[in-house]
Structures are given as C-alpha cells and as structure tokens.
C-alpha cells in the first residue's frame, strides 16, 4: 500500500482489465464473446497486494477464456505499452476519479483512502487544486505523470512472477 509503484499498477490494471476499453474486455468479451463480464482490479495491503482477474462465463468457455487471458498477460509482459496507450489510460483514470466525486460513497471512499495512505483527509477543493490527486485512479497519488512504458512493463513482470 505504501509502495510508490502502486500507481504504476493502477495504470497497468486499467489497460489490462480495468474498464470497457481494456484489453481483456475487448478480447474476451467483445471479440470472442466468451464472457458476460471480464475485468481486473488490484488489492493494496500494508506489505503486499494482489491483482485479481474475474470472468463471468459458462463452463464451456472456461478453457478458451483462460487461454486468452493468459495470452493478454504474456503480451503485456513482453511488449511495452505505447506512450499513447499510457496517456489515454491516464486520462481515462483521471476522468473516472473526477466523475466519482459526484457520488457520496465515492467521496467517502476517497476520504478514507487519503486518511489511510497520507494520514490526513483532503477536502475536494484541496484534491482538485492539487491536481496530482486526480492524475491516476488513486486519490492520494503524489507522483503524477511518472509512468513510462518501461516502468509499467517492469511493474507487470514484478506482479506476475
């Protein structure tokens, strides 16, 4: 949870399975029609974390879906993300955070994360004025625009040993 690379992981997650334009959603659901739903999400803990991939599908599609998911992970590990893909993903994450400020539960979650990770609660004006807090899908990011395709590739390799 305190690893500075958790922000890189947020970007990798968004590219892999964090939204409807993600690689898993497009490949497994849209192109191949194997899953009703497919997505990924990171879990951040004090000294470790996890990256979860979920697919809601029927049992006949399981093997093919697992193969596609494995292939997408291998492709991400082997090839760097393009600068365009990184920038587009960061903008999507930023928009998601800004839109999330409209909902009370999202705001409370943001306050809780800020308290847990920074030991203080930032109000919305402070978060928006700071700007850094809305650069990625982590309301407490102080390392905005630090992501390069090489750093993201290293993060993915680290998470999928």
PDB file of C-alpha atoms in Angstrom:
ATOM      1  CA  UNK A   1       0.000   0.000   0.000  1.00  0.00           C
ATOM      2  CA  UNK A   2       2.931   2.345   0.516  1.00  0.00           C
ATOM      3  CA  UNK A   3       4.967   1.148  -2.480  1.00  0.00           C
ATOM      4  CA  UNK A   4       5.431   4.024  -4.897  1.00  0.00           C
ATOM      5  CA  UNK A   5       4.842   1.592  -7.764  1.00  0.00           C
ATOM      6  CA  UNK A   6       1.211   1.058  -6.804  1.00  0.00           C
ATOM      7  CA  UNK A   7       0.363   3.945  -9.123  1.00  0.00           C
ATOM      8  CA  UNK A   8       2.024   2.103 -11.996  1.00  0.00           C
ATOM      9  CA  UNK A   9      -0.102  -0.904 -11.086  1.00  0.00           C
ATOM     10  CA  UNK A  10      -3.246   1.223 -11.335  1.00  0.00           C
ATOM     11  CA  UNK A  11      -2.350   2.111 -14.918  1.00  0.00           C
ATOM     12  CA  UNK A  12      -1.439  -1.495 -15.791  1.00  0.00           C
ATOM     13  CA  UNK A  13      -4.737  -2.642 -14.308  1.00  0.00           C
ATOM     14  CA  UNK A  14      -6.713  -0.126 -16.346  1.00  0.00           C
ATOM     15  CA  UNK A  15      -5.035  -1.300 -19.554  1.00  0.00           C
ATOM     16  CA  UNK A  16      -5.442  -4.991 -18.742  1.00  0.00           C
ATOM     17  CA  UNK A  17      -8.973  -5.158 -17.391  1.00  0.00           C
ATOM     18  CA  UNK A  18      -9.994  -2.005 -15.580  1.00  0.00           C
ATOM     19  CA  UNK A  19     -12.641  -0.711 -17.962  1.00  0.00           C
ATOM     20  CA  UNK A  20     -14.657  -1.411 -21.106  1.00  0.00           C
ATOM     21  CA  UNK A  21     -11.821  -0.384 -23.414  1.00  0.00           C
ATOM     22  CA  UNK A  22      -9.356  -2.679 -21.620  1.00  0.00           C
ATOM     23  CA  UNK A  23      -7.588  -5.488 -23.421  1.00  0.00           C
ATOM     24  CA  UNK A  24      -9.415  -8.259 -21.557  1.00  0.00           C
ATOM     25  CA  UNK A  25     -12.860  -6.751 -22.084  1.00  0.00           C
ATOM     26  CA  UNK A  26     -12.227  -6.178 -25.768  1.00  0.00           C
ATOM     27  CA  UNK A  27     -10.625  -9.567 -26.467  1.00  0.00           C
ATOM     28  CA  UNK A  28     -12.541 -11.973 -24.213  1.00  0.00           C
ATOM     29  CA  UNK A  29     -15.974 -10.355 -24.252  1.00  0.00           C
ATOM     30  CA  UNK A  30     -16.283  -8.239 -27.376  1.00  0.00           C
ATOM     31  CA  UNK A  31     -14.151 -10.095 -29.955  1.00  0.00           C
ATOM     32  CA  UNK A  32     -14.667 -13.687 -28.803  1.00  0.00           C
ATOM     33  CA  UNK A  33     -17.950 -13.452 -26.883  1.00  0.00           C
ATOM     34  CA  UNK A  34     -16.720 -15.832 -24.183  1.00  0.00           C
ATOM     35  CA  UNK A  35     -17.722 -13.917 -21.052  1.00  0.00           C
ATOM     36  CA  UNK A  36     -20.644 -11.921 -19.783  1.00  0.00           C
ATOM     37  CA  UNK A  37     -18.224  -9.842 -17.778  1.00  0.00           C
ATOM     38  CA  UNK A  38     -14.434  -9.719 -17.527  1.00  0.00           C
ATOM     39  CA  UNK A  39     -12.322  -7.299 -15.538  1.00  0.00           C
ATOM     40  CA  UNK A  40      -9.334  -6.945 -13.249  1.00  0.00           C
ATOM     41  CA  UNK A  41      -8.632  -4.988 -10.102  1.00  0.00           C
ATOM     42  CA  UNK A  42      -5.722  -4.537  -7.713  1.00  0.00           C
ATOM     43  CA  UNK A  43      -5.860  -5.001  -3.949  1.00  0.00           C
ATOM     44  CA  UNK A  44      -3.421  -2.966  -1.893  1.00  0.00           C
ATOM     45  CA  UNK A  45      -2.397  -4.138   1.568  1.00  0.00           C
ATOM     46  CA  UNK A  46       0.196  -2.988   4.081  1.00  0.00           C
ATOM     47  CA  UNK A  47       3.081  -5.196   2.902  1.00  0.00           C
ATOM     48  CA  UNK A  48       1.760  -6.847  -0.249  1.00  0.00           C
ATOM     49  CA  UNK A  49      -1.143  -6.899  -2.642  1.00  0.00           C
ATOM     50  CA  UNK A  50      -2.790  -8.822  -5.394  1.00  0.00           C
ATOM     51  CA  UNK A  51      -4.109  -8.400  -8.897  1.00  0.00           C
ATOM     52  CA  UNK A  52      -7.429 -10.156  -9.449  1.00  0.00           C
ATOM     53  CA  UNK A  53      -8.913 -11.125 -12.797  1.00  0.00           C
ATOM     54  CA  UNK A  54     -12.610 -12.004 -12.854  1.00  0.00           C
ATOM     55  CA  UNK A  55     -14.560 -13.549 -15.713  1.00  0.00           C
ATOM     56  CA  UNK A  56     -18.245 -14.407 -15.572  1.00  0.00           C
ATOM     57  CA  UNK A  57     -18.748 -17.122 -18.169  1.00  0.00           C
ATOM     58  CA  UNK A  58     -20.290 -20.515 -18.749  1.00  0.00           C
ATOM     59  CA  UNK A  59     -18.191 -23.615 -18.113  1.00  0.00           C
ATOM     60  CA  UNK A  60     -17.887 -24.468 -21.817  1.00  0.00           C
ATOM     61  CA  UNK A  61     -15.916 -21.238 -22.389  1.00  0.00           C
ATOM     62  CA  UNK A  62     -13.548 -21.647 -19.448  1.00  0.00           C
ATOM     63  CA  UNK A  63     -10.503 -23.156 -21.183  1.00  0.00           C
ATOM     64  CA  UNK A  64     -10.609 -20.800 -24.152  1.00  0.00           C
ATOM     65  CA  UNK A  65     -11.122 -17.761 -21.904  1.00  0.00           C
ATOM     66  CA  UNK A  66      -8.214 -18.771 -19.656  1.00  0.00           C
ATOM     67  CA  UNK A  67      -6.016 -19.155 -22.722  1.00  0.00           C
ATOM     68  CA  UNK A  68      -6.964 -15.669 -23.967  1.00  0.00           C
ATOM     69  CA  UNK A  69      -6.432 -14.112 -20.542  1.00  0.00           C
ATOM     70  CA  UNK A  70      -3.027 -15.785 -20.252  1.00  0.00           C
ATOM     71  CA  UNK A  71      -2.092 -14.559 -23.722  1.00  0.00           C
ATOM     72  CA  UNK A  72      -3.018 -10.976 -22.881  1.00  0.00           C
ATOM     73  CA  UNK A  73      -0.870 -11.118 -19.743  1.00  0.00           C
ATOM     74  CA  UNK A  74       2.045 -12.562 -21.719  1.00  0.00           C
ATOM     75  CA  UNK A  75       1.691  -9.840 -24.373  1.00  0.00           C
ATOM     76  CA  UNK A  76       1.698  -7.122 -21.709  1.00  0.00           C
ATOM     77  CA  UNK A  77       4.782  -8.657 -20.079  1.00  0.00           C
ATOM     78  CA  UNK A  78       6.619  -8.973 -23.395  1.00  0.00           C
ATOM     79  CA  UNK A  79       5.745  -5.695 -25.098  1.00  0.00           C
ATOM     80  CA  UNK A  80       5.867  -2.181 -23.740  1.00  0.00           C
ATOM     81  CA  UNK A  81       2.698  -0.133 -23.699  1.00  0.00           C
ATOM     82  CA  UNK A  82       2.780   2.657 -26.247  1.00  0.00           C
ATOM     83  CA  UNK A  83       3.078   6.200 -24.947  1.00  0.00           C
ATOM     84  CA  UNK A  84      -0.321   6.867 -26.491  1.00  0.00           C
ATOM     85  CA  UNK A  85      -1.869   3.927 -24.617  1.00  0.00           C
ATOM     86  CA  UNK A  86      -0.350   5.150 -21.336  1.00  0.00           C
ATOM     87  CA  UNK A  87      -1.555   8.722 -21.861  1.00  0.00           C
ATOM     88  CA  UNK A  88      -5.035   7.610 -22.927  1.00  0.00           C
ATOM     89  CA  UNK A  89      -5.301   5.346 -19.901  1.00  0.00           C
ATOM     90  CA  UNK A  90      -4.192   8.098 -17.525  1.00  0.00           C
ATOM     91  CA  UNK A  91      -6.815  10.432 -18.970  1.00  0.00           C
ATOM     92  CA  UNK A  92      -9.497   7.743 -18.570  1.00  0.00           C
ATOM     93  CA  UNK A  93      -8.473   7.211 -14.954  1.00  0.00           C
ATOM     94  CA  UNK A  94      -8.474  10.922 -14.274  1.00  0.00           C
ATOM     95  CA  UNK A  95     -11.966  11.289 -15.761  1.00  0.00           C
ATOM     96  CA  UNK A  96     -13.163   8.330 -13.708  1.00  0.00           C
ATOM     97  CA  UNK A  97     -11.922   9.917 -10.488  1.00  0.00           C
ATOM     98  CA  UNK A  98     -13.444  13.300 -11.321  1.00  0.00           C
ATOM     99  CA  UNK A  99     -16.798  11.704 -12.184  1.00  0.00           C
ATOM    100  CA  UNK A 100     -16.591   9.656  -8.997  1.00  0.00           C
ATOM    101  CA  UNK A 101     -16.500  12.853  -6.958  1.00  0.00           C
ATOM    102  CA  UNK A 102     -20.206  13.247  -7.761  1.00  0.00           C
ATOM    103  CA  UNK A 103     -21.222  10.263  -5.622  1.00  0.00           C
ATOM    104  CA  UNK A 104     -21.250  10.389  -1.840  1.00  0.00           C
ATOM    105  CA  UNK A 105     -19.892   6.839  -1.425  1.00  0.00           C
ATOM    106  CA  UNK A 106     -17.007   7.614  -3.809  1.00  0.00           C
ATOM    107  CA  UNK A 107     -16.212  10.757  -1.859  1.00  0.00           C
ATOM    108  CA  UNK A 108     -16.242   8.873   1.439  1.00  0.00           C
ATOM    109  CA  UNK A 109     -14.017   6.170  -0.051  1.00  0.00           C
ATOM    110  CA  UNK A 110     -11.642   8.871  -1.266  1.00  0.00           C
ATOM    111  CA  UNK A 111     -11.532  10.450   2.186  1.00  0.00           C
ATOM    112  CA  UNK A 112     -10.858   7.047   3.754  1.00  0.00           C
ATOM    113  CA  UNK A 113      -8.018   6.243   1.343  1.00  0.00           C
ATOM    114  CA  UNK A 114      -6.492   9.664   1.891  1.00  0.00           C
ATOM    115  CA  UNK A 115      -6.597   9.107   5.645  1.00  0.00           C
ATOM    116  CA  UNK A 116      -5.123   5.605   5.372  1.00  0.00           C
ATOM    117  CA  UNK A 117      -2.381   6.423   2.898  1.00  0.00           C
ATOM    118  CA  UNK A 118      -1.477  10.004   3.821  1.00  0.00           C
ATOM    119  CA  UNK A 119      -2.706  10.141   7.410  1.00  0.00           C
ATOM    120  CA  UNK A 120      -4.868  13.161   6.602  1.00  0.00           C
ATOM    121  CA  UNK A 121      -8.165  13.884   4.920  1.00  0.00           C
ATOM    122  CA  UNK A 122      -8.116  16.178   1.918  1.00  0.00           C
ATOM    123  CA  UNK A 123     -11.278  18.006   1.047  1.00  0.00           C
ATOM    124  CA  UNK A 124     -12.462  18.044  -2.557  1.00  0.00           C
ATOM    125  CA  UNK A 125     -11.188  21.564  -3.223  1.00  0.00           C
ATOM    126  CA  UNK A 126      -7.718  20.590  -1.988  1.00  0.00           C
ATOM    127  CA  UNK A 127      -7.726  17.446  -4.128  1.00  0.00           C
ATOM    128  CA  UNK A 128      -8.776  19.308  -7.251  1.00  0.00           C
ATOM    129  CA  UNK A 129      -6.422  22.244  -6.598  1.00  0.00           C
ATOM    130  CA  UNK A 130      -3.514  19.854  -6.023  1.00  0.00           C
ATOM    131  CA  UNK A 131      -4.194  18.239  -9.384  1.00  0.00           C
ATOM    132  CA  UNK A 132      -1.840  15.382  -8.654  1.00  0.00           C
ATOM    133  CA  UNK A 133      -4.560  13.575  -6.764  1.00  0.00           C
ATOM    134  CA  UNK A 134      -6.654  13.118  -9.877  1.00  0.00           C
ATOM    135  CA  UNK A 135      -3.927  12.074 -12.290  1.00  0.00           C
ATOM    136  CA  UNK A 136      -4.472   8.373 -11.649  1.00  0.00           C
ATOM    137  CA  UNK A 137      -7.108   6.190 -10.063  1.00  0.00           C
ATOM    138  CA  UNK A 138      -5.566   6.798  -6.645  1.00  0.00           C
ATOM    139  CA  UNK A 139      -6.841   9.889  -4.884  1.00  0.00           C
ATOM    140  CA  UNK A 140      -3.615  10.110  -2.918  1.00  0.00           C
ATOM    141  CA  UNK A 141      -1.069   9.980  -5.747  1.00  0.00           C
ATOM    142  CA  UNK A 142       1.812  12.376  -5.301  1.00  0.00           C
ATOM    143  CA  UNK A 143       3.788  11.084  -8.267  1.00  0.00           C
ATOM    144  CA  UNK A 144       1.632  12.184 -11.180  1.00  0.00           C
ATOM    145  CA  UNK A 145       2.824  11.584 -14.741  1.00  0.00           C
ATOM    146  CA  UNK A 146       5.712   9.409 -13.602  1.00  0.00           C
ATOM    147  CA  UNK A 147       4.655   6.436 -15.713  1.00  0.00           C
ATOM    148  CA  UNK A 148       6.704   5.374 -18.692  1.00  0.00           C
ATOM    149  CA  UNK A 149       6.103   2.295 -20.814  1.00  0.00           C
ATOM    150  CA  UNK A 150       9.327   0.769 -19.425  1.00  0.00           C
ATOM    151  CA  UNK A 151       8.251   1.314 -15.808  1.00  0.00           C
ATOM    152  CA  UNK A 152       4.853  -0.217 -16.482  1.00  0.00           C
ATOM    153  CA  UNK A 153       6.429  -3.251 -18.162  1.00  0.00           C
ATOM    154  CA  UNK A 154       8.681  -3.773 -15.122  1.00  0.00           C
ATOM    155  CA  UNK A 155       5.656  -3.477 -12.815  1.00  0.00           C
ATOM    156  CA  UNK A 156       3.725  -6.107 -14.740  1.00  0.00           C
ATOM    157  CA  UNK A 157       6.670  -8.514 -14.663  1.00  0.00           C
ATOM    158  CA  UNK A 158       7.021  -7.941 -10.923  1.00  0.00           C
ATOM    159  CA  UNK A 159       3.318  -8.691 -10.338  1.00  0.00           C
ATOM    160  CA  UNK A 160       3.162 -11.835 -12.478  1.00  0.00           C
ATOM    161  CA  UNK A 161       6.192 -13.802 -11.408  1.00  0.00           C
TER     162      UNK A 161
END
